[in-house]
Coordinates of C-alpha atoms in Angstrom, one line a residue:
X653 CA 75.0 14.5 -55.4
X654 CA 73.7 18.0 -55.0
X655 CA 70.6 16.8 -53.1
X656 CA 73.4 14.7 -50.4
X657 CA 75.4 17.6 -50.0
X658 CA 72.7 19.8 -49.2
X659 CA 71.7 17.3 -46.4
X660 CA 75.2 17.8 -44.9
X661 CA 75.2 20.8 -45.2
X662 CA 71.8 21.0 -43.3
X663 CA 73.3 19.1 -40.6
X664 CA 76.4 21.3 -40.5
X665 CA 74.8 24.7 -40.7
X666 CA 72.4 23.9 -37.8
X667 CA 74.8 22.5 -35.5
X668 CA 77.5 24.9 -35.6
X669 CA 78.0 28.2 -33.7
X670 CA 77.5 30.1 -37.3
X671 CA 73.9 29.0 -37.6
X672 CA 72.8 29.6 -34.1
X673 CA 72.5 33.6 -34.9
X674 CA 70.3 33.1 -37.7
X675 CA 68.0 30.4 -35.6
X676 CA 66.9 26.5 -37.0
X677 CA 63.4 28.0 -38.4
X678 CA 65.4 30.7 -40.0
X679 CA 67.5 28.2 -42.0
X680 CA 64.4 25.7 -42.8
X681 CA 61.9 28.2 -43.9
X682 CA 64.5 30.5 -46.1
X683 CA 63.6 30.9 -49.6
X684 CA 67.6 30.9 -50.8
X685 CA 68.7 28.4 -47.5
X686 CA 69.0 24.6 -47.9
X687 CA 65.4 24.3 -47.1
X688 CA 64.8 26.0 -50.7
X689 CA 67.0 23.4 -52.6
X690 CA 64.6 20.6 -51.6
X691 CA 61.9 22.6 -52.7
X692 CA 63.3 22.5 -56.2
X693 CA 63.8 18.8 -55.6
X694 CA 60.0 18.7 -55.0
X695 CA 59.1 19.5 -58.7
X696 CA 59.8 16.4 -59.6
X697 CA 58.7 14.5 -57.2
X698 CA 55.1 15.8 -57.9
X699 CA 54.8 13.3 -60.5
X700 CA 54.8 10.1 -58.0
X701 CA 52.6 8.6 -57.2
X702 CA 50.7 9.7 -54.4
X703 CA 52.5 13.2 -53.9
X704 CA 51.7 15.3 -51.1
X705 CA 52.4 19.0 -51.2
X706 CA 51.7 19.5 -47.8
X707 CA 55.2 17.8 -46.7
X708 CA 58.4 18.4 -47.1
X709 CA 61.5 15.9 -47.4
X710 CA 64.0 15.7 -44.2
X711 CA 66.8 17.5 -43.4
X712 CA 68.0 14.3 -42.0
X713 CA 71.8 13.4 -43.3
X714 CA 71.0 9.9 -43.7
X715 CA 67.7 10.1 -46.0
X716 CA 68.3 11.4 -49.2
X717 CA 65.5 10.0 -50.6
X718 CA 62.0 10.9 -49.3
X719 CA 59.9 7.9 -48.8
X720 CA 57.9 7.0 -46.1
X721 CA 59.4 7.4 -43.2
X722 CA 61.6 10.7 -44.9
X723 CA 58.7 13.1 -44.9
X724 CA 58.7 16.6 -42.6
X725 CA 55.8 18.3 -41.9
X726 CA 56.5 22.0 -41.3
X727 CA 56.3 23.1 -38.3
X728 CA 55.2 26.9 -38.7
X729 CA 52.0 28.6 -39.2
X730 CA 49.0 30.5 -38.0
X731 CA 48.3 27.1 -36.1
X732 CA 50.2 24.8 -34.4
X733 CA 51.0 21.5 -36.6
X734 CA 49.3 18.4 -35.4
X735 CA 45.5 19.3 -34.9
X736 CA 44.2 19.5 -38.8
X737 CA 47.1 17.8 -40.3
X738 CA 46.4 13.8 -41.7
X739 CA 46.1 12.3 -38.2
X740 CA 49.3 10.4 -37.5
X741 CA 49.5 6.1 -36.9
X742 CA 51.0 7.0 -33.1
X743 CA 50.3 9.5 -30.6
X744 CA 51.8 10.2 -27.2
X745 CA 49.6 12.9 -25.1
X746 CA 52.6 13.6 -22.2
X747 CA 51.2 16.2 -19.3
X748 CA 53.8 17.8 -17.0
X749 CA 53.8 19.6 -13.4
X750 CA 55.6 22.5 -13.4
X751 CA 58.0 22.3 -10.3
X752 CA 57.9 24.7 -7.7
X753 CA 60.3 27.2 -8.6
X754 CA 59.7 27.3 -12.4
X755 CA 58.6 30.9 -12.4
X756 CA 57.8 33.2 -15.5
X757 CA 61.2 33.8 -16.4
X758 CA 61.9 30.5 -16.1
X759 CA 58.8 29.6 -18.3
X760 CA 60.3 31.7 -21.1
X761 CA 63.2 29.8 -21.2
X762 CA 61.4 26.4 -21.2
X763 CA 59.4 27.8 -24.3
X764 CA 62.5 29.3 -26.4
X765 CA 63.8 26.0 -25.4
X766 CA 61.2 23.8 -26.7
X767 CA 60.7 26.5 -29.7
X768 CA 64.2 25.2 -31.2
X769 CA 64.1 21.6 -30.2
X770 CA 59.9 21.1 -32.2
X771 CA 62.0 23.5 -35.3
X772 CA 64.9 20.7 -35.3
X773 CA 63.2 17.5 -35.0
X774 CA 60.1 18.0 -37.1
X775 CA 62.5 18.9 -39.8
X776 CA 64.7 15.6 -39.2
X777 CA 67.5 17.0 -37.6
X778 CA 68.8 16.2 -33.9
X779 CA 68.4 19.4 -32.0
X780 CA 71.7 20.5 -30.5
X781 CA 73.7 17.8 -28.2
X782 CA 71.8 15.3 -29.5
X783 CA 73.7 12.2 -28.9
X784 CA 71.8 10.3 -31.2
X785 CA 71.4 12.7 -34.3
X786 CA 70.6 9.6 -36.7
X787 CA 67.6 8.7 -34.7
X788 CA 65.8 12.0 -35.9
X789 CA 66.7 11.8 -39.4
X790 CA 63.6 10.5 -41.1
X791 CA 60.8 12.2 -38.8
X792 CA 57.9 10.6 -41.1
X793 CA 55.2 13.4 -40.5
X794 CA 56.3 14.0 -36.6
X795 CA 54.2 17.0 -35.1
X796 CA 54.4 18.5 -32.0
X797 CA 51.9 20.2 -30.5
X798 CA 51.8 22.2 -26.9
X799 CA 49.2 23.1 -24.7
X800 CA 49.5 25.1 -21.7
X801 CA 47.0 23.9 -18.5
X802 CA 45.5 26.8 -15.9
X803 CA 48.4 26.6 -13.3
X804 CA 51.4 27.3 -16.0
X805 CA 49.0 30.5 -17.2
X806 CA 48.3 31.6 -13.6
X807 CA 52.1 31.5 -13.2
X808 CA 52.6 33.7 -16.0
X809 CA 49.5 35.9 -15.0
X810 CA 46.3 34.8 -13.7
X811 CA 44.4 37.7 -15.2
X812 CA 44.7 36.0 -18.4
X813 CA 43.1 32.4 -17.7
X814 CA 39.9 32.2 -19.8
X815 CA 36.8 30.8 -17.9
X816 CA 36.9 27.1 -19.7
X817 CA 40.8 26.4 -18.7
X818 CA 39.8 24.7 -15.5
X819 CA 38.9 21.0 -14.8
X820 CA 35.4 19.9 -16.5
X821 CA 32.5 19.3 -14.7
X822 CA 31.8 16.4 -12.8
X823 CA 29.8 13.5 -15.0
X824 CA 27.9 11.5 -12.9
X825 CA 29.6 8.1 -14.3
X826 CA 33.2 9.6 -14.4
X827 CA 35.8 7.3 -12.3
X828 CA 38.7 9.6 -12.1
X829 CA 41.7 10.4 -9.9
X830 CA 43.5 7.2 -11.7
X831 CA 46.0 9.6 -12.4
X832 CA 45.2 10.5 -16.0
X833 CA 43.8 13.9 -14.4
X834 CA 44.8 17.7 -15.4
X835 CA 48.7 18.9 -16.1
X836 CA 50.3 22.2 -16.5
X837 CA 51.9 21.6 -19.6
X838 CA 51.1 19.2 -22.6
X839 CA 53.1 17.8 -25.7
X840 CA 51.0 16.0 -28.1
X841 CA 54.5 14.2 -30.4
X842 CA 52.5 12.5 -33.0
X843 CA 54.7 10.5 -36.2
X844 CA 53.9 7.9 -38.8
X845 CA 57.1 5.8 -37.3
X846 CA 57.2 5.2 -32.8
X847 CA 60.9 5.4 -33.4
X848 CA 61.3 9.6 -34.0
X849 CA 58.3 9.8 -31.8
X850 CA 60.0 8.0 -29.1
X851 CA 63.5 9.7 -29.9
X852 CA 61.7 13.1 -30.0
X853 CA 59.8 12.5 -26.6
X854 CA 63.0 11.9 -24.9
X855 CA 64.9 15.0 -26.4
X856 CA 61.9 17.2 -25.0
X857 CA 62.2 15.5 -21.7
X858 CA 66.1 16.2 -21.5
X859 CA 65.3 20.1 -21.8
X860 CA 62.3 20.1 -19.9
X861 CA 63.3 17.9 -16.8
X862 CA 64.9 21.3 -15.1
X863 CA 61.6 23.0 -15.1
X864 CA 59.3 20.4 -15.0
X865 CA 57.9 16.7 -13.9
X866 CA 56.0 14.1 -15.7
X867 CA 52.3 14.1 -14.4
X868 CA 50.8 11.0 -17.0
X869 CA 51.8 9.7 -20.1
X870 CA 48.7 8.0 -22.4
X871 CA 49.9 6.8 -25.9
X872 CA 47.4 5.8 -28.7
X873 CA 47.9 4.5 -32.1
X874 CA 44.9 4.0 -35.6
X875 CA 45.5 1.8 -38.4
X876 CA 48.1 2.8 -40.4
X877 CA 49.0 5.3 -42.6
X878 CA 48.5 3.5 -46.6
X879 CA 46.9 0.7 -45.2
X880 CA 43.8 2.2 -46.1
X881 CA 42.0 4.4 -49.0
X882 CA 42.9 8.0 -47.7
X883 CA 40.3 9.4 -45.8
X884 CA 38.4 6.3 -44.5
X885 CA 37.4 6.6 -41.0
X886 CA 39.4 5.4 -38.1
X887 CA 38.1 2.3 -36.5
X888 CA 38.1 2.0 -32.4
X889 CA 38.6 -1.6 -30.8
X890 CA 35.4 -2.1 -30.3
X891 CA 34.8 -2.2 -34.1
X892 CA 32.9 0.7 -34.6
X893 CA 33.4 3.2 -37.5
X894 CA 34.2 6.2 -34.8
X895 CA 34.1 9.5 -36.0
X896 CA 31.3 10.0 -38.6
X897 CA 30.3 13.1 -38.1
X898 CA 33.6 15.5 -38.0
X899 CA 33.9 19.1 -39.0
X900 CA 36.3 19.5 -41.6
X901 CA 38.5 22.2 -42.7
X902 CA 36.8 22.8 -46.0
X903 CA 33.6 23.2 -43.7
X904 CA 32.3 26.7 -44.2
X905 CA 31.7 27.3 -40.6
X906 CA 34.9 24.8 -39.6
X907 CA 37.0 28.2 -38.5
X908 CA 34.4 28.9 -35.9
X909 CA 34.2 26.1 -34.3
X910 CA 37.8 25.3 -33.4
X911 CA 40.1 28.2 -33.2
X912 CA 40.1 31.1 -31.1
X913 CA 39.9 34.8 -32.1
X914 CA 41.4 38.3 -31.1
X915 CA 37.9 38.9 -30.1
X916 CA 37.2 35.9 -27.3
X917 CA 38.7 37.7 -24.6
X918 CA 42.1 36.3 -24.7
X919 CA 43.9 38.2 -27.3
X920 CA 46.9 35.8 -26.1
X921 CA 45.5 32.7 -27.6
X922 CA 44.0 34.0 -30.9
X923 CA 44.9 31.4 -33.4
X924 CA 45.0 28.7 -30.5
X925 CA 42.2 26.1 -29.3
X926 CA 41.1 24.5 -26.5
X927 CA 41.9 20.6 -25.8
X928 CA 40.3 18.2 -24.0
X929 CA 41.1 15.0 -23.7
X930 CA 39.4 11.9 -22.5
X931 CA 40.5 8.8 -21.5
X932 CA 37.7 6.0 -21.8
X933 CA 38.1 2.1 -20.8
X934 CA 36.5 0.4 -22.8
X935 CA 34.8 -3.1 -21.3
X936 CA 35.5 -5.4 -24.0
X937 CA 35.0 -8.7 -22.2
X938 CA 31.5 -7.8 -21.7
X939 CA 31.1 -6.1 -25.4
X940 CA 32.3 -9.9 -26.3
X941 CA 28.8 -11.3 -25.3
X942 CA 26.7 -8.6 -27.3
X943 CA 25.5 -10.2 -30.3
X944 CA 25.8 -7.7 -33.7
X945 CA 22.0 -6.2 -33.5
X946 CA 22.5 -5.9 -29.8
X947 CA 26.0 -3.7 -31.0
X948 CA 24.3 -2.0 -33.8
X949 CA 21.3 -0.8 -31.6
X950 CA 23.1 0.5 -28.8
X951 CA 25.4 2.6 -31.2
X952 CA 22.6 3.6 -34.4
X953 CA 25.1 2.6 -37.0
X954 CA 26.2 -0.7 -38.5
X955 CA 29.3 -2.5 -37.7
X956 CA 30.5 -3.5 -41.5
X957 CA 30.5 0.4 -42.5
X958 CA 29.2 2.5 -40.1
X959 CA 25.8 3.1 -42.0
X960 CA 23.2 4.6 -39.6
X961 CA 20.5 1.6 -38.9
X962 CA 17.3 3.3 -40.7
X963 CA 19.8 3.1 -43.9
X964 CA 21.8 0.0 -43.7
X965 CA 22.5 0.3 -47.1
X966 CA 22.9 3.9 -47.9
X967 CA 26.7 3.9 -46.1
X968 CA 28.2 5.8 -43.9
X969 CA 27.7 9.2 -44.8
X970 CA 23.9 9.0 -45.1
X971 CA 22.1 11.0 -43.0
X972 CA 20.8 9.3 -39.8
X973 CA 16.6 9.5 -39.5
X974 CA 15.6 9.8 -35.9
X975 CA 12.3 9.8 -37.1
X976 CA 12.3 6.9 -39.0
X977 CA 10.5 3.8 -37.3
X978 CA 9.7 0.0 -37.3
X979 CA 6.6 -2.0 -38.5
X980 CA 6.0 -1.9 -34.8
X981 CA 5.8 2.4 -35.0
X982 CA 9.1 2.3 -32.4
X983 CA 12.0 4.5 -33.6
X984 CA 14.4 2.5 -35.7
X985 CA 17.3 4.4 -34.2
X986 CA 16.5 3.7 -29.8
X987 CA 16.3 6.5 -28.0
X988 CA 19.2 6.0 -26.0
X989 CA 21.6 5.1 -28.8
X990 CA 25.1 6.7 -28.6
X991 CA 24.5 8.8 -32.0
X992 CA 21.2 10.1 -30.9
X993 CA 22.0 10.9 -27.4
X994 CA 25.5 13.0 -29.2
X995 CA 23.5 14.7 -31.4
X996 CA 22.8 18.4 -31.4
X997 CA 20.5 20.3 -32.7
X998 CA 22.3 23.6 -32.0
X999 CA 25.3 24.1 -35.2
X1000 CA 27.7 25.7 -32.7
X1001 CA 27.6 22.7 -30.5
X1002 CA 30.7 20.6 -32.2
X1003 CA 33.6 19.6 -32.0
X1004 CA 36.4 18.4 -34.0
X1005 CA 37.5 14.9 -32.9
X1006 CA 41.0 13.8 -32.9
X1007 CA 40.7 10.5 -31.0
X1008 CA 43.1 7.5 -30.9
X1009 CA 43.2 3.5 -29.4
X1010 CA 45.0 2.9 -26.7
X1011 CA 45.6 -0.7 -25.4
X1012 CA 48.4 -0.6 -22.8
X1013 CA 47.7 -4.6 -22.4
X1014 CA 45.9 -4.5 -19.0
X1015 CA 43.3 -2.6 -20.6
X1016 CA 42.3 -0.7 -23.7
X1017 CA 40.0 2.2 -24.7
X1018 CA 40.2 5.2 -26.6
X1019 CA 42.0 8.5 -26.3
X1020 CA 39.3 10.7 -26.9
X1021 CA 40.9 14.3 -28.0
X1022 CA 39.1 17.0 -29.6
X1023 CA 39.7 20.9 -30.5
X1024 CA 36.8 23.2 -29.9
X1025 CA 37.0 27.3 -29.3
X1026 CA 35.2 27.2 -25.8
X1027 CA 34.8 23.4 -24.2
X1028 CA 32.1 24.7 -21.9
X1029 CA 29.8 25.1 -24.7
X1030 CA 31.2 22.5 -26.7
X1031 CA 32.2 19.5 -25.1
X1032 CA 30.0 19.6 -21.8
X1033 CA 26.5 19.4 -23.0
X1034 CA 27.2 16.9 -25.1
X1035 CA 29.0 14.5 -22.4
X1036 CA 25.8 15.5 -19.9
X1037 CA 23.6 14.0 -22.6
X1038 CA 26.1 11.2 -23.1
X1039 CA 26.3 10.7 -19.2
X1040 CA 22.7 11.1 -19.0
X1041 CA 21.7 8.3 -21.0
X1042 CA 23.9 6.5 -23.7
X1043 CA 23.1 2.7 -24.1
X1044 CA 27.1 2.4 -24.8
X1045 CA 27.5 3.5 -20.8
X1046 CA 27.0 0.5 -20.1
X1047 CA 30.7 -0.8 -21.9
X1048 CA 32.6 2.2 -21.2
X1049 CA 34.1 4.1 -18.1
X1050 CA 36.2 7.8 -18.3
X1051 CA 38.5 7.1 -15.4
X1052 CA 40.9 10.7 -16.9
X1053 CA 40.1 14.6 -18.0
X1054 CA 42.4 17.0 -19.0
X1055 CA 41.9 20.4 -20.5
X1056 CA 44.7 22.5 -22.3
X1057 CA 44.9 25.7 -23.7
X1058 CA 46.5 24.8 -27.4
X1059 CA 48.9 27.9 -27.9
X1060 CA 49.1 29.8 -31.5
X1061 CA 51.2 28.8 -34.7
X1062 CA 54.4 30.5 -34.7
X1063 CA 56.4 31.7 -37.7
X1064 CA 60.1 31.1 -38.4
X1065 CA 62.3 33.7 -36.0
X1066 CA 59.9 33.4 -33.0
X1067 CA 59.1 32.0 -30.3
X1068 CA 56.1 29.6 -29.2
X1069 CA 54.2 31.1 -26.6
X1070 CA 55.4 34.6 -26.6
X1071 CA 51.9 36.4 -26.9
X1072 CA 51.5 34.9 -23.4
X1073 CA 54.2 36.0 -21.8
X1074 CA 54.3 39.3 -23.6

């Protein structure tokens, strides 16, 4: 009973006049608020089964009980939520065009604006005026994550645009201009369930409509969450076991790699990352006719478990030999396999994937997203080696690009975005 009173009073507290003074991430994140009832809740609950400490339950009225479905992620940090968080079952990427007269004040409304609404539905709770409150109420791990593009910065002040916010490159097998292209302002909504995501895409789109236009919309989706051993690899629709060979946050030299320092010229964005994102059609009706060696070659790794082919047996994580070769002395692994041609030899030269399928059902690819600290350094040598010579060119086309600057974590009582406009 004291667990269902606390949710109403959640509810209650957030969308009444009272509350508004003390802000929505000032209630969530208190230590004596409602937020810090649940927490008490939580000491039992970390005897289930399959507890994670790294959620919270909602604040949503109707779910008293967590569940799946009823878990929060918190929204508040050094770093935005959503980039080394469990990667959610759906993802919506949605770009927008800033209209003309959206100006720098007007910017800093739009981000105090989309401050509260990200504090309210990530939390479970309908941000205010939401006609449909009940819709919000079990957020099952939604995150939000925004990214600002270089004509929302130049807006703000040109002077501080880093070098790598800018369209990539051209790739000499890139098909773009489908209108998949650039954006001045990105949401990533990522959940466990489509219907918060959905509900939580179109309560961002109420607010943002006055300042803003949507450029693209690409949603992606990975098996999901339970329905695999935690931590196994994502598949893409081609089969393959896609993403091997990811940094991870326990890596000692992870930190590096993907977020941004006071000390990269952009004091602004320290604590952010750059995003780029890629979308790839992927020719499956030709893949169809590729027998399994033919698949296997052209990739380096096998199909069943994404073992490299000089260790079929050793699984996925065993290191790939580029050395190794045949009876016939030819390298086991071609020399124009995907995993060769990606490979670096240079430590700094990663980046941390965050893809996603997409299938749209006229034609299906991947999403390919990843976080790196400068993409020119990052991303683009190893897409000119892909576009260079990858035997997997021959099955798939990039026909978008888009770059972001991913803006800083914010704490409870401020504002996302405000070291840029400061």
């Amino acid at each position: 009973m004291a667990k269902e009173q606390a949710h109403r009073l959640s509810r209650r507290a957030l969308l009444t006049g009272g509350a508004v003074g003390a802000g929505v991430g000032a209630l969530l994140g208190g230590a004596g608020g409602v937020a810090g009832g649940y927490r008490l809740a939580e000491l039992d609950r970390a005897k289930e089964p399959g507890f994670d400490p790294s959620v919270q339950p909602t604040l949503g009225e109707t779910s008293v009980a967590p569940g799946f479905g009823g878990e929060a992620l918190p929204c508040h940090g050094t770093h935005q939520a959503g980039i080394v968080t469990v990667p959610a079952t759906h993802v919506r990427h949605i770009a927008y065009t800033l209209r003309p007269e959206t100006g720098r004040e007007a910017i800093a409304r739009m981000f105090r604006i989309l401050t509260g609404d990200i504090e309210a539905l990530t939390a479970g709770v309908g941000p205010l005026a939401d006609p449909e409150p009940e819709l919000a109420a079990r957020p099952a791990r939604l995150s939000i994550t925004v990214g600002v593009g270089p004509q929302l910065v130049d807006r703000v002040d040109p002077g501080k645009r880093p070098a790598w916010l800018a369209p990539l490159p051209k790739f000499q097998l890139d098909q773009l201009g489908n209108g998949y292209d650039d954006g001045d302002l990105l949401l990533i909504v990522q959940a466990d369930d489509p219907l918060p995501l959905a509900h939580a895409a179109r309560m961002l789109h109420r607010d943002l409509d006055r300042f803003a236009e949507v450029a693209w919309v690409q949603q992606g989706f990975r098996q999901s969450r339970g329905s695999e051993a935690k931590g196994t690899t994502m598949r893409n629709l081609m089969g393959q076991v896609d993403g091997t060979v990811n940094p991870e946050p326990s890596d000692a030299d992870f930190d590096p790699l993907i977020w941004i320092g006071a000390g990269d010229g952009q004091p602004w964005l320290a604590g952010g990352s750059a995003f780029v994102l890629r979308r790839i059609r992927m020719e499956l009706d030709t893949w169809d006719r590729v027998d399994r060696p033919g698949r296997e070659q052209t990739i380096g790794r096998t199909l069943s478990d994404g073992a490299p082919i000089n260790d079929p047996s050793g699984g996925e994580h065993a290191p790939a030999d580029f050395d190794a070769k045949n009876a016939l002395g030819l390298p086991i692994i071609p020399s124009a396999a995907h995993i060769r041609r990606a490979k670096s030899d240079d430590p700094k030269e990663r980046i941390v994937r965050r893809a996603v399928n997409y299938d749209d059902g006229q034609e299906a690819g991947l999403l390919f997203g990843c976080y790196q600290r400068d993409p020119l350094t990052q991303f683009v040598p190893i897409q000119q080696r892909l576009d260079e010579a990858d035997m997997l060119n021959e099955w798939v086309t990039h026909t978008g690009s888009a770059v972001f600057a991913v803006l800083p974590g914010f704490a409870s009582g401020e504002t996302l975005g405000a070291a840029l406009l400061a």
